[in-house]
Coordinates of C-alpha atoms in Angstrom, one line a residue:
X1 CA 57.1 -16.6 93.3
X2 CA 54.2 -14.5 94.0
X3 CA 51.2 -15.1 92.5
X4 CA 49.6 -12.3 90.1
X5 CA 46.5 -9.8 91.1
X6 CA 43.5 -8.2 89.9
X7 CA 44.0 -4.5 89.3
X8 CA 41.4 -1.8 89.6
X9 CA 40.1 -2.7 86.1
X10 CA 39.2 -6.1 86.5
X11 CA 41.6 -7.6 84.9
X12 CA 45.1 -9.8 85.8
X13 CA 48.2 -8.6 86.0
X14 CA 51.2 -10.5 85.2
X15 CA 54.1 -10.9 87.4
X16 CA 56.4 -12.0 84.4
X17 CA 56.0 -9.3 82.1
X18 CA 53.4 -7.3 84.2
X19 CA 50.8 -6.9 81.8
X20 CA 48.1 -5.7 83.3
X21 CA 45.5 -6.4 80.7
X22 CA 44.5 -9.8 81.3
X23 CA 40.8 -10.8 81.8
X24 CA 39.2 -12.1 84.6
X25 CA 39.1 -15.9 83.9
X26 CA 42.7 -15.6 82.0
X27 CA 44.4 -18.9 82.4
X28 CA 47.5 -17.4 80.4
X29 CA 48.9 -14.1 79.8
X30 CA 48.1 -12.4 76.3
X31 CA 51.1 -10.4 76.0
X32 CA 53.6 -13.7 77.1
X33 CA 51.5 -16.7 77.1
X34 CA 53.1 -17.3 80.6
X35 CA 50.5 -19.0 83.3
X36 CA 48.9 -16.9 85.6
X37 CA 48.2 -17.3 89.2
X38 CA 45.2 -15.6 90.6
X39 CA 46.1 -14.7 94.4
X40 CA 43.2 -15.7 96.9
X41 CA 42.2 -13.6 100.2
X42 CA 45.5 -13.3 102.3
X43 CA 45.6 -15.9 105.1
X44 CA 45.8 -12.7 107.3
X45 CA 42.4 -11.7 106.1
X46 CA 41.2 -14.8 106.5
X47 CA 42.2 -15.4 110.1
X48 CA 40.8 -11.8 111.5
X49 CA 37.6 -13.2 110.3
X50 CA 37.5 -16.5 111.5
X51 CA 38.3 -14.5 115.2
X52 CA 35.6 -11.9 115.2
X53 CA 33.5 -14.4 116.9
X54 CA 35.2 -15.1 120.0
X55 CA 34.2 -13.0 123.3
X56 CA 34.9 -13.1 126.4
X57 CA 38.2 -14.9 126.5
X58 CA 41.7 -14.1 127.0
X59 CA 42.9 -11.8 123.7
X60 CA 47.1 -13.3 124.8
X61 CA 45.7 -16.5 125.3
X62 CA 44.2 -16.5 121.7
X63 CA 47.4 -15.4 120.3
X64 CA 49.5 -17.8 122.2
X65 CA 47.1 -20.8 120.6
X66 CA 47.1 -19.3 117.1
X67 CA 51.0 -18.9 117.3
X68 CA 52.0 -22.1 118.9
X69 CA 48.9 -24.3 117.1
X70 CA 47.3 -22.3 114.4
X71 CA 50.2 -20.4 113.2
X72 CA 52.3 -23.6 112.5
X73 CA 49.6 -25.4 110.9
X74 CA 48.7 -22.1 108.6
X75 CA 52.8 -21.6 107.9
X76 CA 53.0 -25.7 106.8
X77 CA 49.8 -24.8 104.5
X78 CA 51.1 -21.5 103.2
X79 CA 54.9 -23.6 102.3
X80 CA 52.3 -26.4 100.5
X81 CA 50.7 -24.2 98.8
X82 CA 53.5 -22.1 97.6
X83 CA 56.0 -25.5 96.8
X84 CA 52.8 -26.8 94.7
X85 CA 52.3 -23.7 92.8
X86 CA 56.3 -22.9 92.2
X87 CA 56.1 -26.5 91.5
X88 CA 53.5 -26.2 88.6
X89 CA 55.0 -23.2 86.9
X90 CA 58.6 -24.7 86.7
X91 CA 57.3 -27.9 84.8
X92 CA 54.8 -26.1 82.9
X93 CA 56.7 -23.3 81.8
X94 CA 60.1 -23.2 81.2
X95 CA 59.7 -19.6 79.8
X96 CA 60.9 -18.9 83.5
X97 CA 64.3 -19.7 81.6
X98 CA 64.5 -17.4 79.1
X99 CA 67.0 -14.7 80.2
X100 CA 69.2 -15.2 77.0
X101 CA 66.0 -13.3 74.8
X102 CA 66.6 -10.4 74.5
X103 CA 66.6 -7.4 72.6
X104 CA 69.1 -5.9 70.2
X105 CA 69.2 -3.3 67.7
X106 CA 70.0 -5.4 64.6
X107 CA 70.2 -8.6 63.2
X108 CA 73.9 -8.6 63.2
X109 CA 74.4 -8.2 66.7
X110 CA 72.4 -11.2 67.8
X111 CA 74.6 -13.3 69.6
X112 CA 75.3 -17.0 69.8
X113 CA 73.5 -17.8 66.6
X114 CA 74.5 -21.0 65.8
X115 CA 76.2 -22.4 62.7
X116 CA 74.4 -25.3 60.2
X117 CA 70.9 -26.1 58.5
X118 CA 67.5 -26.2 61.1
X119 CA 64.7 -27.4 60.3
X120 CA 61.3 -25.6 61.4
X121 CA 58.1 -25.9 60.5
X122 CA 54.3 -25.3 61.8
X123 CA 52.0 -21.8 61.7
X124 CA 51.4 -21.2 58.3
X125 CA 51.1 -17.2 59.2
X126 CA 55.0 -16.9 59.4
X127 CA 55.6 -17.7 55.6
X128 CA 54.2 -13.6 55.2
X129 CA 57.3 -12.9 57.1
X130 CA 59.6 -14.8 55.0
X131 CA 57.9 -13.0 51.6
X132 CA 59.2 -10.1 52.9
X133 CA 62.6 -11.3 52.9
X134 CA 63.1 -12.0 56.8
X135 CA 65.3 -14.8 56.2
X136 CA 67.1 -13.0 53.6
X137 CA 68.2 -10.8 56.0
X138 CA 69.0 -13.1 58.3
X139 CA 71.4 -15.1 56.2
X140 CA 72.9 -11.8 55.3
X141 CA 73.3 -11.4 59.0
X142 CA 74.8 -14.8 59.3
X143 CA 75.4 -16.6 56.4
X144 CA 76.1 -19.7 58.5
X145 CA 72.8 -19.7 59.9
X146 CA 70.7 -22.0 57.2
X147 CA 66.7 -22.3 57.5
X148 CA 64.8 -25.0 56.6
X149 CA 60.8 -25.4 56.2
X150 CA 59.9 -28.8 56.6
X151 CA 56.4 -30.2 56.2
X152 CA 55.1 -32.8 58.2
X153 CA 54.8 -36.1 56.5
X154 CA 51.3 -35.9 55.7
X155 CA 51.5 -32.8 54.5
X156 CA 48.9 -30.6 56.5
X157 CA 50.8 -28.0 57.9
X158 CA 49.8 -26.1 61.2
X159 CA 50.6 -25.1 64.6
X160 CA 49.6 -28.6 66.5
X161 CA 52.0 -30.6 64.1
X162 CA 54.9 -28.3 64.3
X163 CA 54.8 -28.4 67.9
X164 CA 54.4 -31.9 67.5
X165 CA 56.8 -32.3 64.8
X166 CA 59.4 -30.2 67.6
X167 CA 58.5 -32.6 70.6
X168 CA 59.3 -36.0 68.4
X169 CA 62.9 -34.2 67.3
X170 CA 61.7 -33.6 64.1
X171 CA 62.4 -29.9 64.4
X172 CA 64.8 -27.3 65.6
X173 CA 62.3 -25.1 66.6
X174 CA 58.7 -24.8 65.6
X175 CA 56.1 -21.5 65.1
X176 CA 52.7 -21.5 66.7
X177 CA 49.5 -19.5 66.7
X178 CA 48.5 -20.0 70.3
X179 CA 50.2 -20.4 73.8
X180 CA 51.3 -23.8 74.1
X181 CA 49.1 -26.1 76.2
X182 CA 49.6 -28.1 79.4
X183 CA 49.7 -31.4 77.8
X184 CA 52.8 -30.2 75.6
X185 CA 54.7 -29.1 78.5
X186 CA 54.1 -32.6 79.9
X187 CA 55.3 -34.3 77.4
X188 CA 58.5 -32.7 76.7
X189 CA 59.1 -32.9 80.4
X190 CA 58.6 -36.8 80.1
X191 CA 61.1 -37.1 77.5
X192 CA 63.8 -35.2 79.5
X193 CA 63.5 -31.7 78.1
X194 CA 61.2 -28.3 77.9
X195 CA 59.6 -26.0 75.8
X196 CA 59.4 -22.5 75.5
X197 CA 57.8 -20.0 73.7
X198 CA 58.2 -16.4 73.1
X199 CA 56.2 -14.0 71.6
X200 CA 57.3 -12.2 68.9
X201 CA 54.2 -10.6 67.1
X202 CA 50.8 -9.9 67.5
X203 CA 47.7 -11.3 65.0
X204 CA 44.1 -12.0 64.7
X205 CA 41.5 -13.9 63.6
X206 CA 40.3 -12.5 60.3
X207 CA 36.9 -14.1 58.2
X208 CA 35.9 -13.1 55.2
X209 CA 32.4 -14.8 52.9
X210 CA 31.8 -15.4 49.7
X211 CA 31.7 -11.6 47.6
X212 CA 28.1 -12.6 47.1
X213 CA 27.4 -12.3 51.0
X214 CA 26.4 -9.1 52.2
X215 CA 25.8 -8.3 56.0
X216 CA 27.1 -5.8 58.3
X217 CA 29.3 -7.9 60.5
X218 CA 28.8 -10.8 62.7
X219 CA 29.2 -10.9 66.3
X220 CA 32.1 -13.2 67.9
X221 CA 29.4 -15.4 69.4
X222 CA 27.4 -15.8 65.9
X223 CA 31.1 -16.2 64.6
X224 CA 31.2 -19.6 67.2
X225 CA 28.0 -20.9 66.7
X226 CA 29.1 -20.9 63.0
X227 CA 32.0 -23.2 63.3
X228 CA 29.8 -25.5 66.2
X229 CA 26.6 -26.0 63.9
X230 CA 24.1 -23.9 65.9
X231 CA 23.7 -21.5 63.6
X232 CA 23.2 -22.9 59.6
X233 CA 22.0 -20.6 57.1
X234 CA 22.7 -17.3 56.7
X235 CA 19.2 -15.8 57.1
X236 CA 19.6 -16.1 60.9
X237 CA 22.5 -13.3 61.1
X238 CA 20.8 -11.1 58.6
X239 CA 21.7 -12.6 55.4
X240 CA 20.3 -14.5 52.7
X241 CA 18.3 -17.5 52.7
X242 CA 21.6 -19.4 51.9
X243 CA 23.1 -22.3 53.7
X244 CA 26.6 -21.6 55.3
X245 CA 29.5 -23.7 54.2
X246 CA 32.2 -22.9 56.9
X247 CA 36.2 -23.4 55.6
X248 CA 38.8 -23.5 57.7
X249 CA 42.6 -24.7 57.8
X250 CA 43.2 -28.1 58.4
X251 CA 41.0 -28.5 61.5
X252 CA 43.1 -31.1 63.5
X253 CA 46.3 -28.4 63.5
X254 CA 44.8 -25.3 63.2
X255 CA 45.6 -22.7 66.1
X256 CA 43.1 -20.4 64.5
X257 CA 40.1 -22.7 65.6
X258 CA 41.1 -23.0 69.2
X259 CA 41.7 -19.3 69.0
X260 CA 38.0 -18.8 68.0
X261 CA 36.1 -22.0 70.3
X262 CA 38.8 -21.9 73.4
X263 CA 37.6 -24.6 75.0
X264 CA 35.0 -25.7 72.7
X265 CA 37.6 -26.3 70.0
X266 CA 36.0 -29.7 70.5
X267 CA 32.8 -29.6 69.4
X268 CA 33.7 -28.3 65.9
X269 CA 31.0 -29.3 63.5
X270 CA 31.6 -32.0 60.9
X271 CA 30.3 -29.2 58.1
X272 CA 33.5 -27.4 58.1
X273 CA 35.6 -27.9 55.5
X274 CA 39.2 -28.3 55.4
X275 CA 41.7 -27.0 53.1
X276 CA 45.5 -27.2 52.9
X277 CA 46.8 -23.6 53.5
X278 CA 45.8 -20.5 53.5
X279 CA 46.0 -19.5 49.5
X280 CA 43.3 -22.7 49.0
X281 CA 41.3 -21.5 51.7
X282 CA 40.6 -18.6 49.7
X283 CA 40.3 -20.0 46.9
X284 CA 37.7 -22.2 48.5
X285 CA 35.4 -19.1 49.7
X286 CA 35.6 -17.2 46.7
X287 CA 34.3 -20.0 44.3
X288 CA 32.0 -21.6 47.0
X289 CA 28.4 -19.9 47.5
X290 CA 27.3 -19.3 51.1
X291 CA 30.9 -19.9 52.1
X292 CA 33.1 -18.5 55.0
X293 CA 36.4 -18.4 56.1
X294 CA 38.7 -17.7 58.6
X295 CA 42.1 -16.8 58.9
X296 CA 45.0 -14.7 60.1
X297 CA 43.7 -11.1 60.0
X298 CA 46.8 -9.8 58.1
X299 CA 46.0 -12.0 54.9
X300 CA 42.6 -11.3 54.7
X301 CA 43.3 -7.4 54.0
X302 CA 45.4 -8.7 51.1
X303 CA 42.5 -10.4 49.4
X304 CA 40.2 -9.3 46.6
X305 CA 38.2 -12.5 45.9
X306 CA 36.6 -12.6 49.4
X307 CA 34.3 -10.0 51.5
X308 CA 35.8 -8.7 54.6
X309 CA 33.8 -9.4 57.8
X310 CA 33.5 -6.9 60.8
X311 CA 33.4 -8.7 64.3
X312 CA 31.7 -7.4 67.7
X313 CA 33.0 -8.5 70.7
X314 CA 30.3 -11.0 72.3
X315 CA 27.4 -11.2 70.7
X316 CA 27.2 -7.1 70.9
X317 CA 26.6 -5.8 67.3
X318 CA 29.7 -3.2 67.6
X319 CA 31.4 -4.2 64.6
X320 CA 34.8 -3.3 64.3
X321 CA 36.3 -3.8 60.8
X322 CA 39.2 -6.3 59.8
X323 CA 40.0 -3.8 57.1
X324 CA 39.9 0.0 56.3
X325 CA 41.0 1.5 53.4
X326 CA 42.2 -1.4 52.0
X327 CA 44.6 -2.2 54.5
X328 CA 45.2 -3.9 57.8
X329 CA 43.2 -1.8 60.6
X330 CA 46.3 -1.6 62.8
X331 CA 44.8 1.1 64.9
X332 CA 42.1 -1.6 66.3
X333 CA 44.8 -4.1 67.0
X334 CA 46.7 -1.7 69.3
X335 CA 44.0 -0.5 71.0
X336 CA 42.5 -3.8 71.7
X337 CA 39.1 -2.5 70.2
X338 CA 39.3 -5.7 67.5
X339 CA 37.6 -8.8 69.2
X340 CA 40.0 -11.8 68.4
X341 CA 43.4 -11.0 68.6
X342 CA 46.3 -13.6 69.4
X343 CA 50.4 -13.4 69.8
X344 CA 52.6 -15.6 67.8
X345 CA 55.5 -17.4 68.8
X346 CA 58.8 -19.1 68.6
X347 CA 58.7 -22.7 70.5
X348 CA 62.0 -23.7 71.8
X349 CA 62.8 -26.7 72.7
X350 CA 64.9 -26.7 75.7
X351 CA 67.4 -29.4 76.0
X352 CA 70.7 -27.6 75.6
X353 CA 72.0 -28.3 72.2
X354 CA 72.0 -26.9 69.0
X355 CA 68.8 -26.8 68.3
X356 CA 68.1 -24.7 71.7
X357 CA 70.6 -22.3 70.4
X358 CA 68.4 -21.9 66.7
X359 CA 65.7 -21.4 68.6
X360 CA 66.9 -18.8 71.3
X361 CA 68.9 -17.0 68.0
X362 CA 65.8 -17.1 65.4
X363 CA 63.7 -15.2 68.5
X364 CA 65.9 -12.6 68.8
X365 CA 66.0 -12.2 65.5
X366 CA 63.0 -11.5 64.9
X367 CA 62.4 -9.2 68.6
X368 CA 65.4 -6.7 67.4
X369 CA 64.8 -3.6 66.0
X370 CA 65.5 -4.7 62.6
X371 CA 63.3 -8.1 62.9
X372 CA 60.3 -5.9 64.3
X373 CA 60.6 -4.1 61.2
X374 CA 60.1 -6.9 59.0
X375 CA 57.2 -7.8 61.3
X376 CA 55.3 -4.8 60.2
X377 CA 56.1 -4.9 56.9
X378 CA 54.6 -8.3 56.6
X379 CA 51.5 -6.9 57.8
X380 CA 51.5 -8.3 61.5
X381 CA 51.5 -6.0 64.8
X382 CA 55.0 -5.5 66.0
X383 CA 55.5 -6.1 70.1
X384 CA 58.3 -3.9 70.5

């Protein structure tokens, strides 16, 4: 496979979907949470300039020794490195795999959808899309085809424990707020199987404060430092003097958090604040003073309890709205001009039973036609 390049814009295309928006630095692709591969200087460039120093000597005999020498030893290096990297992406990704998504019209013509109850679970974000009666047109669809939520045992909800909850058999197929990670992969290829995910609607990371709190936006860096500690009262981005109690989702399963930090998810500060589900999280900021929130960007256009904040890309102080007019600003989503957006997905787990098949079926589902619609009306960014 070949690997994927920078385009004129600085940015990564990939050769899966060939989205060719990417930013420099991209480990996965935003618009199919596939890997990418950044391609490094050709061997051919390399070789000219490792030659450009040699005078005075036979130009064949160069060639001959580069061909019968170098050339092997450069082909056996080229095969490594390609082996390696096809390698990687096969154990890592089995989204390689999925020719059977694809996209139809309307519900009823989705093929192969199994028959029985499946259990899924994880991102919270998806029950907006059942509210809007998703699943009631699905069983209308196929009345065979019976959906389950199930909660994990300890009852805190979330992206990590679905997929957890999925790898342990626990689920037929689970919903996530972030690209699944390299240590997931690994462990369903342990236990003889593989995931896959596939995007089927595009979010973002919303906050809101406390109605009391009144600034004109924060940047996404001030946003971080927020959720890490560094930055404590709210005098320090323009506010009051007021400490900040930060609220998030449960912050051991959260994708929203690792959406935010990235890397950094790890150095979360012990001041935030945990609640069960999104309608508490509200709940929480609204009757909590200095607090703030965040959550999927959809919901917080929905709420009237809580104060809307505008993020800036950076720490620039462009601030782009969450919300105008009331309502979700779409506009900024599709343009990429809104700071933190994400895709949502479908895991599958790829073992080739009936629970592959709920998986493969509820995706293309919800990419038709018909499915997209629903994935408007409940408030998210459709794909297709």
């Amino acid at each position: 496979m070949s690997t994927n390049e920078s385009n004129a814009k600085e940015s990564i295309i990939c050769t899966w979907c060939s989205y060719d928006a990417n930013p420099i630095g991209a480990k996965y692709c935003q618009k199919c949470g596939k890997p990418l591969v950044v391609s490094s200087v050709a061997i051919q460039e390399r070789m000219t300039r490792s030659t450009l120093f040699v005078t005075g000597v036979s130009l064949s005999a160069i060639l001959l020794l580069l061909v019968g020498v170098g050339g092997y030893f450069f082909w056996q290096q080229a095969q490594s490195s390609l082996n390696v990297s096809t390698e990687n992406i096969s154990s890592n990704n089995s989204s390689s795999n999925n020719s059977d998504i694809r996209s139809y019209t309307s519900m009823k013509e989705v093929p192969k959808v199994p028959e029985g109850t499946f259990n899924f679970g994880g991102s919270l974000i998806f029950a907006s899309l059942v509210a809007q009666g998703t699943h009631k047109a699905i069983n209308q669809a196929h009345p065979n085809f019976i959906l389950r939520y199930t909660d994990p045992v300890d009852n805190q909800p979330g992206t990590g424990k679905g997929i957890e909850m999925l790898l342990n058999g626990q689920l037929s197929f689970a919903l996530s707020g972030r690209p699944l990670e390299d240590a997931e992969y690994k462990q369903a290829t342990e236990r003889g199987f593989k995931l896959d995910q596939v995007a089927v609607a595009i979010d973002g990371l919303g906050s809101y404060t406390h109605p009391d709190i009144s600034i004109p936006g924060l940047s996404v860096a001030q946003l971080q430092d927020i959720y890490t500690g560094k930055i404590t009262n709210w005098k320090e981005v323009g506010g009051p003097n007021l400490p900040i109690v930060p609220f998030s989702i449960n912050t051991k399963t959260t994708a929203l958090l690792k959406t935010l930090l990235g890397s950094k998810v790890g150095s979360v500060s012990p001041k935030v604040r945990s609640s069960r589900d999104y309608t508490v999280l509200v709940r929480d900021v609204a009757s909590t003073p200095g607090a703030i929130g965040i959550g999927a960007a959809m919901l917080v256009a929905t709420q009237q309890t809580v104060r809307p904040v505008a993020l800036a890309p950076g720490d620039s102080k462009q601030y782009v709205p969450v919300v105008t007019d009331g309502q979700l600003n779409i506009k900024a989503f599709q343009n990429a001009t809104y700071p933190i957006t994400r895709y949502l997905y479908v895991i599958i787990r790829r073992d080739g039973r009936a629970d592959e098949q709920a998986g493969v079926a509820y995706g293309n589902l919800l990419l038709s036609k018909e499915g997209q619609k629903f994935v408007e009306k409940a408030g998210l960014v459709p794909i297709r």
